Amino acid sequence: MPKWLKRTGYVMLAFFIVLNIIIASQAYYFTHFFPLPANASTNTQLNGWAKWKALILGAPIYKTKVVDSLNLPHQTFTIATNDGQQLSAWFIPRDSALGTILVFHGHGGNKSGLIPEEKAFHTMGYQVLAVDFRAHGNSTGTACSIGYREAADVKAAFDYALQHYHRPIILYGISLGAATILQAMQQYALTPDKIILEMPFGTLPKAVEGKLRTMNLPTEPLGNWLTFWGGLEQGFWAFNFRPQDAAAAVHCPVLLQWGLQDNRVTQQETNDIFKNLASHDKEMVVYALSHHQSLLQNEPAKWQKTVSDFLYKQN
């Protein structure tokens, strides 16, 4: 073999190894959230080599701080999962409650990010149980599996609600929270009375592609690469995580909501989920002015009417 060809092969191999190290490191930081160190800020500015290192290999992402601005009487406690995590939760009681709504936030968020929704549900007559997923808010853990293990968090919250509160029990989730509800219903055969899903992703690879689009990065081949390494580091085959298929296990009434301007979750993903829902009582509502955000805060009148009509509807 000519020396130049052998050298070229070595260079290409070295490049491939280095590139995989970079992708694996980025995947690690994409799926981990760390407690904010004392005297540190989530807005810390990086300079020099630290900035370049963060751009190339990624950098620690800190858990968003829970800001308790509910201004409603509530209890704060923890719920244990079957794999040893402690989930921080709020319970917002309501006299003569019409039922109990469990609230699940999105990737990188926490229960205080959905305070407007929690207060809206309370005003509609429901008591609310809001939970921080593992590795988020005030819950334990640092690793986020983008819904794979978080399904156990939904189960833990649902089981807790069954033991302590009364039906109807309704599950509400946004983005990661919505996708995880679908997975939990299939994996654990949960039986909520209704569910409200806002902007769930269809598959984990599609979720990664959506994240890349928000960063103006090419979805291929980066999407599959990050999916592979993220799943490998978390100990599962990420390509098989498909909430859109789990939708076939849903038989209760469903309200599926999506923003037409959403650059993260596509209309095709949303249509696939809706088509796969086994429920005979399902409704999909599109918010023309909204992207991947709080639909309540962006189109409040439409959200309030749509959600209240769905909740008050007798089935």
CSV table of C-alpha atoms in Angstrom, one decimal:
chain,number,residue,atom,x,y,z
A,1,MET,CA,0.0,0.0,0.0
A,2,PRO,CA,1.4,3.4,-0.9
A,3,LYS,CA,2.6,5.5,2.1
A,4,TRP,CA,0.5,8.4,1.1
A,5,LEU,CA,-2.6,6.3,1.2
A,6,LYS,CA,-1.7,4.8,4.5
A,7,ARG,CA,-1.1,8.3,6.0
A,8,THR,CA,-4.4,9.5,4.6
A,9,GLY,CA,-6.1,6.5,6.3
A,10,TYR,CA,-4.5,7.4,9.6
A,11,VAL,CA,-5.5,11.0,9.3
A,12,MET,CA,-9.1,10.1,8.5
A,13,LEU,CA,-9.2,7.6,11.4
A,14,ALA,CA,-7.8,10.2,13.8
A,15,PHE,CA,-10.4,12.7,12.5
A,16,PHE,CA,-13.2,10.2,13.0
A,17,ILE,CA,-12.1,9.4,16.6
A,18,VAL,CA,-11.8,13.1,17.5
A,19,LEU,CA,-15.2,13.9,16.0
A,20,ASN,CA,-16.8,11.1,18.0
A,21,ILE,CA,-15.2,12.4,21.2
A,22,ILE,CA,-16.7,15.8,20.4
A,23,ILE,CA,-20.1,14.5,19.7
A,24,ALA,CA,-20.1,12.2,22.7
A,25,SER,CA,-19.1,15.1,25.0
A,26,GLN,CA,-21.8,17.3,23.5
A,27,ALA,CA,-24.4,14.5,24.0
A,28,TYR,CA,-23.4,14.1,27.6
A,29,TYR,CA,-23.9,17.8,28.4
A,30,PHE,CA,-27.2,17.9,26.5
A,31,THR,CA,-28.5,15.2,28.8
A,32,HIS,CA,-27.3,16.4,32.1
A,33,PHE,CA,-28.3,19.2,34.4
A,34,PHE,CA,-26.2,20.1,37.4
A,35,PRO,CA,-26.9,21.9,40.7
A,36,LEU,CA,-25.8,25.5,40.5
A,37,PRO,CA,-22.6,25.9,42.5
A,38,ALA,CA,-22.5,28.4,45.4
A,39,ASN,CA,-21.6,31.9,44.3
A,40,ALA,CA,-22.2,31.0,40.7
A,41,SER,CA,-24.6,32.4,38.1
A,42,THR,CA,-26.4,30.6,35.3
A,43,ASN,CA,-25.3,33.6,33.1
A,44,THR,CA,-21.6,33.2,33.8
A,45,GLN,CA,-19.6,34.6,30.8
A,46,LEU,CA,-16.9,32.3,29.5
A,47,ASN,CA,-13.7,33.8,28.1
A,48,GLY,CA,-10.6,32.5,26.2
A,49,TRP,CA,-10.0,28.8,26.2
A,50,ALA,CA,-13.0,28.1,28.4
A,51,LYS,CA,-15.3,29.6,25.8
A,52,TRP,CA,-13.7,27.5,22.9
A,53,LYS,CA,-13.8,24.4,25.1
A,54,ALA,CA,-17.5,24.9,25.7
A,55,LEU,CA,-18.2,25.4,22.0
A,56,ILE,CA,-16.3,22.3,21.0
A,57,LEU,CA,-16.9,19.8,23.9
A,58,GLY,CA,-19.9,21.4,25.6
A,59,ALA,CA,-20.2,22.8,29.1
A,60,PRO,CA,-22.2,22.0,32.2
A,61,ILE,CA,-25.8,23.2,32.1
A,62,TYR,CA,-27.2,24.1,35.5
A,63,LYS,CA,-30.7,23.3,36.8
A,64,THR,CA,-33.1,26.2,36.4
A,65,LYS,CA,-34.0,27.7,39.7
A,66,VAL,CA,-37.5,27.1,41.1
A,67,VAL,CA,-39.1,30.4,41.8
A,68,ASP,CA,-42.2,30.0,44.0
A,69,SER,CA,-44.4,32.8,42.9
A,70,LEU,CA,-47.7,30.8,43.0
A,71,ASN,CA,-49.4,33.2,45.5
A,72,LEU,CA,-51.7,30.3,46.3
A,73,PRO,CA,-51.7,28.1,49.4
A,74,HIS,CA,-49.8,24.9,48.5
A,75,GLN,CA,-47.7,22.1,50.0
A,76,THR,CA,-44.1,21.3,49.0
A,77,PHE,CA,-42.9,17.7,49.4
A,78,THR,CA,-41.2,14.9,47.5
A,79,ILE,CA,-42.4,11.8,45.7
A,80,ALA,CA,-40.2,8.7,45.5
A,81,THR,CA,-39.8,6.9,42.2
A,82,ASN,CA,-39.3,3.1,41.9
A,83,ASP,CA,-35.7,3.6,40.9
A,84,GLY,CA,-34.7,5.8,43.9
A,85,GLN,CA,-35.2,9.4,42.7
A,86,GLN,CA,-36.9,12.0,44.9
A,87,LEU,CA,-39.2,14.3,42.9
A,88,SER,CA,-39.9,17.7,44.2
A,89,ALA,CA,-43.6,18.5,44.0
A,90,TRP,CA,-46.2,21.1,44.8
A,91,PHE,CA,-49.8,20.3,45.7
A,92,ILE,CA,-52.3,23.2,45.2
A,93,PRO,CA,-55.5,22.2,47.0
A,94,ARG,CA,-58.9,23.4,46.0
A,95,ASP,CA,-62.2,23.3,47.9
A,96,SER,CA,-64.8,21.1,46.2
A,97,ALA,CA,-62.3,20.3,43.5
A,98,LEU,CA,-63.6,19.0,40.2
A,99,GLY,CA,-60.6,16.7,40.0
A,100,THR,CA,-56.8,16.5,40.1
A,101,ILE,CA,-54.5,17.7,37.3
A,102,LEU,CA,-50.9,16.5,37.2
A,103,VAL,CA,-48.5,19.0,35.5
A,104,PHE,CA,-45.3,18.0,33.8
A,105,HIS,CA,-42.8,20.5,32.4
A,106,GLY,CA,-40.4,20.5,29.4
A,107,HIS,CA,-36.7,19.8,29.0
A,108,GLY,CA,-34.6,22.0,31.1
A,109,GLY,CA,-37.5,23.6,32.9
A,110,ASN,CA,-39.2,23.0,36.2
A,111,LYS,CA,-42.6,23.2,37.9
A,112,SER,CA,-42.4,27.0,38.5
A,113,GLY,CA,-42.1,27.5,34.7
A,114,LEU,CA,-45.8,26.4,34.4
A,115,ILE,CA,-47.2,28.5,37.2
A,116,PRO,CA,-49.6,30.3,34.7
A,117,GLU,CA,-51.0,26.9,33.6
A,118,GLU,CA,-51.2,25.7,37.2
A,119,LYS,CA,-53.1,28.8,38.3
A,120,ALA,CA,-55.4,28.5,35.3
A,121,PHE,CA,-56.3,24.9,36.2
A,122,HIS,CA,-56.9,26.0,39.8
A,123,THR,CA,-59.2,28.8,38.6
A,124,MET,CA,-61.1,26.3,36.5
A,125,GLY,CA,-61.9,24.4,39.7
A,126,TYR,CA,-59.2,21.7,39.9
A,127,GLN,CA,-56.5,20.9,42.5
A,128,VAL,CA,-53.1,20.6,41.0
A,129,LEU,CA,-50.0,18.4,41.5
A,130,ALA,CA,-46.9,19.8,39.8
A,131,VAL,CA,-43.7,17.8,39.7
A,132,ASP,CA,-40.1,18.5,38.8
A,133,PHE,CA,-38.7,15.7,36.6
A,134,ARG,CA,-35.5,14.0,37.8
A,135,ALA,CA,-32.4,16.1,37.1
A,136,HIS,CA,-34.7,19.2,37.0
A,137,GLY,CA,-35.7,21.9,39.5
A,138,ASN,CA,-35.4,20.6,43.1
A,139,SER,CA,-35.5,16.9,42.3
A,140,THR,CA,-32.6,14.6,42.7
A,141,GLY,CA,-30.4,13.3,39.9
A,142,THR,CA,-28.3,14.9,37.1
A,143,ALA,CA,-29.1,12.7,34.1
A,144,CYS,CA,-32.0,13.4,31.8
A,145,SER,CA,-32.9,10.6,29.4
A,146,ILE,CA,-35.3,12.8,27.4
A,147,GLY,CA,-38.3,10.8,28.5
A,148,TYR,CA,-37.0,7.2,28.7
A,149,ARG,CA,-36.5,7.0,32.5
A,150,GLU,CA,-38.7,10.0,33.2
A,151,ALA,CA,-41.7,7.8,32.4
A,152,ALA,CA,-41.1,6.4,35.9
A,153,ASP,CA,-41.5,9.9,37.2
A,154,VAL,CA,-45.0,10.2,35.6
A,155,LYS,CA,-45.9,6.8,37.1
A,156,ALA,CA,-44.7,7.8,40.6
A,157,ALA,CA,-46.8,11.0,40.4
A,158,PHE,CA,-49.8,9.2,39.1
A,159,ASP,CA,-49.6,6.5,41.7
A,160,TYR,CA,-49.3,9.2,44.4
A,161,ALA,CA,-52.3,11.0,43.1
A,162,LEU,CA,-54.3,7.7,43.1
A,163,GLN,CA,-53.4,7.1,46.7
A,164,HIS,CA,-54.0,10.7,48.1
A,165,TYR,CA,-56.5,12.5,45.8
A,166,HIS,CA,-59.7,11.7,44.0
A,167,ARG,CA,-60.6,11.2,40.4
A,168,PRO,CA,-60.9,12.4,37.8
A,169,ILE,CA,-57.2,12.5,37.4
A,170,ILE,CA,-55.9,14.4,34.4
A,171,LEU,CA,-52.4,14.5,33.0
A,172,TYR,CA,-51.0,17.7,31.5
A,173,GLY,CA,-47.6,17.9,29.8
A,174,ILE,CA,-45.7,20.3,27.6
A,175,SER,CA,-43.0,19.2,25.2
A,176,LEU,CA,-40.9,16.6,27.1
A,177,GLY,CA,-43.7,16.4,29.6
A,178,ALA,CA,-46.2,15.5,27.0
A,179,ALA,CA,-44.0,13.0,25.2
A,180,THR,CA,-43.2,11.3,28.6
A,181,ILE,CA,-46.9,11.0,29.4
A,182,LEU,CA,-47.4,9.0,26.2
A,183,GLN,CA,-44.4,6.7,27.1
A,184,ALA,CA,-45.6,6.2,30.7
A,185,MET,CA,-49.1,5.3,29.6
A,186,GLN,CA,-47.8,2.6,27.3
A,187,GLN,CA,-45.0,1.4,29.6
A,188,TYR,CA,-47.0,1.3,32.8
A,189,ALA,CA,-50.6,1.0,31.6
A,190,LEU,CA,-51.7,4.2,33.4
A,191,THR,CA,-55.4,5.0,33.4
A,192,PRO,CA,-55.9,8.8,33.7
A,193,ASP,CA,-59.4,10.1,33.0
A,194,LYS,CA,-58.1,12.6,30.4
A,195,ILE,CA,-54.8,13.9,29.1
A,196,ILE,CA,-53.7,17.2,27.6
A,197,LEU,CA,-50.6,17.1,25.4
A,198,GLU,CA,-48.9,20.2,24.2
A,199,MET,CA,-46.2,19.9,21.5
A,200,PRO,CA,-44.9,16.4,22.3
A,201,PHE,CA,-42.1,15.1,20.0
A,202,GLY,CA,-42.7,12.0,18.0
A,203,THR,CA,-39.4,10.2,18.5
A,204,LEU,CA,-36.2,10.8,20.3
A,205,PRO,CA,-34.2,11.3,17.1
A,206,LYS,CA,-36.8,13.9,16.0
A,207,ALA,CA,-36.4,15.7,19.4
A,208,VAL,CA,-32.7,15.9,18.8
A,209,GLU,CA,-33.2,17.3,15.3
A,210,GLY,CA,-35.6,19.8,16.7
A,211,LYS,CA,-33.0,21.0,19.2
A,212,LEU,CA,-30.5,21.3,16.4
A,213,ARG,CA,-32.9,23.4,14.3
A,214,THR,CA,-33.2,25.9,17.2
A,215,MET,CA,-29.4,26.2,17.2
A,216,ASN,CA,-29.3,26.6,13.4
A,217,LEU,CA,-27.2,23.5,13.1
A,218,PRO,CA,-27.6,20.8,10.4
A,219,THR,CA,-29.9,18.0,11.6
A,220,GLU,CA,-27.9,15.4,9.6
A,221,PRO,CA,-25.6,13.7,10.4
A,222,LEU,CA,-25.5,15.4,13.8
A,223,GLY,CA,-28.9,14.3,14.8
A,224,ASN,CA,-28.3,10.6,14.5
A,225,TRP,CA,-24.8,10.9,16.0
A,226,LEU,CA,-26.0,12.7,19.1
A,227,THR,CA,-28.9,10.3,19.4
A,228,PHE,CA,-26.6,7.3,19.3
A,229,TRP,CA,-24.1,8.7,21.8
A,230,GLY,CA,-26.8,10.1,24.1
A,231,GLY,CA,-28.5,6.8,24.3
A,232,LEU,CA,-25.3,4.8,24.7
A,233,GLU,CA,-24.2,7.0,27.6
A,234,GLN,CA,-27.6,6.6,29.2
A,235,GLY,CA,-27.7,2.9,28.7
A,236,PHE,CA,-30.5,2.4,26.2
A,237,TRP,CA,-31.1,2.3,22.4
A,238,ALA,CA,-32.4,5.8,21.9
A,239,PHE,CA,-33.7,5.2,18.3
A,240,ASN,CA,-36.4,2.9,19.8
A,241,PHE,CA,-37.8,5.7,22.0
A,242,ARG,CA,-40.9,6.6,20.0
A,243,PRO,CA,-43.7,8.4,21.9
A,244,GLN,CA,-45.7,8.6,18.6
A,245,ASP,CA,-46.0,4.8,18.7
A,246,ALA,CA,-46.8,4.8,22.4
A,247,ALA,CA,-49.9,6.9,21.5
A,248,ALA,CA,-51.6,3.6,20.5
A,249,ALA,CA,-51.9,2.8,24.2
A,250,VAL,CA,-54.0,5.9,24.9
A,251,HIS,CA,-57.8,5.2,25.1
A,252,CYS,CA,-59.0,8.1,27.3
A,253,PRO,CA,-60.1,11.5,26.0
A,254,VAL,CA,-57.1,13.5,24.6
A,255,LEU,CA,-56.6,17.1,23.8
A,256,LEU,CA,-53.5,17.5,21.6
A,257,GLN,CA,-52.2,21.1,21.0
A,258,TRP,CA,-49.5,22.5,18.8
A,259,GLY,CA,-48.2,25.8,17.6
A,260,LEU,CA,-48.1,26.4,13.8
A,261,GLN,CA,-44.8,28.4,14.1
A,262,ASP,CA,-43.1,25.6,16.1
A,263,ASN,CA,-39.6,25.0,14.7
A,264,ARG,CA,-38.8,22.3,17.2
A,265,VAL,CA,-41.7,19.8,16.8
A,266,THR,CA,-43.0,19.4,13.3
A,267,GLN,CA,-46.6,19.2,12.0
A,268,GLN,CA,-45.8,15.7,10.7
A,269,GLU,CA,-44.8,14.6,14.2
A,270,THR,CA,-48.0,16.0,15.6
A,271,ASN,CA,-50.2,14.5,12.9
A,272,ASP,CA,-48.5,11.1,13.4
A,273,ILE,CA,-49.2,11.2,17.2
A,274,PHE,CA,-52.8,12.2,16.6
A,275,LYS,CA,-53.3,9.5,14.1
A,276,ASN,CA,-51.9,6.8,16.4
A,277,LEU,CA,-54.0,7.8,19.4
A,278,ALA,CA,-56.4,4.9,20.0
A,279,SER,CA,-58.9,7.1,21.8
A,280,HIS,CA,-62.2,7.6,20.1
A,281,ASP,CA,-62.5,11.0,21.8
A,282,LYS,CA,-59.5,13.0,20.6
A,283,GLU,CA,-59.1,16.5,19.5
A,284,MET,CA,-56.2,18.4,17.9
A,285,VAL,CA,-56.0,22.2,18.1
A,286,VAL,CA,-53.5,24.3,16.2
A,287,TYR,CA,-52.4,27.7,17.5
A,288,ALA,CA,-51.6,29.8,14.4
A,289,LEU,CA,-49.5,32.4,16.2
A,290,SER,CA,-47.5,30.2,18.5
A,291,HIS,CA,-44.1,28.4,18.3
A,292,HIS,CA,-42.6,26.1,20.9
A,293,GLN,CA,-43.7,28.0,23.9
A,294,SER,CA,-46.5,28.4,26.5
A,295,LEU,CA,-49.6,28.4,24.4
A,296,LEU,CA,-51.5,29.8,27.3
A,297,GLN,CA,-49.3,32.9,27.6
A,298,ASN,CA,-49.1,33.5,23.8
A,299,GLU,CA,-52.7,32.9,22.9
A,300,PRO,CA,-54.5,33.1,26.3
A,301,ALA,CA,-58.1,33.4,25.1
A,302,LYS,CA,-58.0,30.5,22.8
A,303,TRP,CA,-56.2,28.3,25.3
A,304,GLN,CA,-58.6,29.1,28.1
A,305,LYS,CA,-61.7,28.3,26.0
A,306,THR,CA,-60.2,25.2,24.4
A,307,VAL,CA,-58.9,23.7,27.6
A,308,SER,CA,-61.9,24.6,29.8
A,309,ASP,CA,-64.3,23.1,27.2
A,310,PHE,CA,-62.3,19.9,27.1
A,311,LEU,CA,-62.1,19.6,30.9
A,312,TYR,CA,-65.8,20.4,31.5
A,313,LYS,CA,-67.0,18.1,28.7
A,314,GLN,CA,-68.8,15.1,30.1
A,315,ASN,CA,-67.6,11.7,28.7
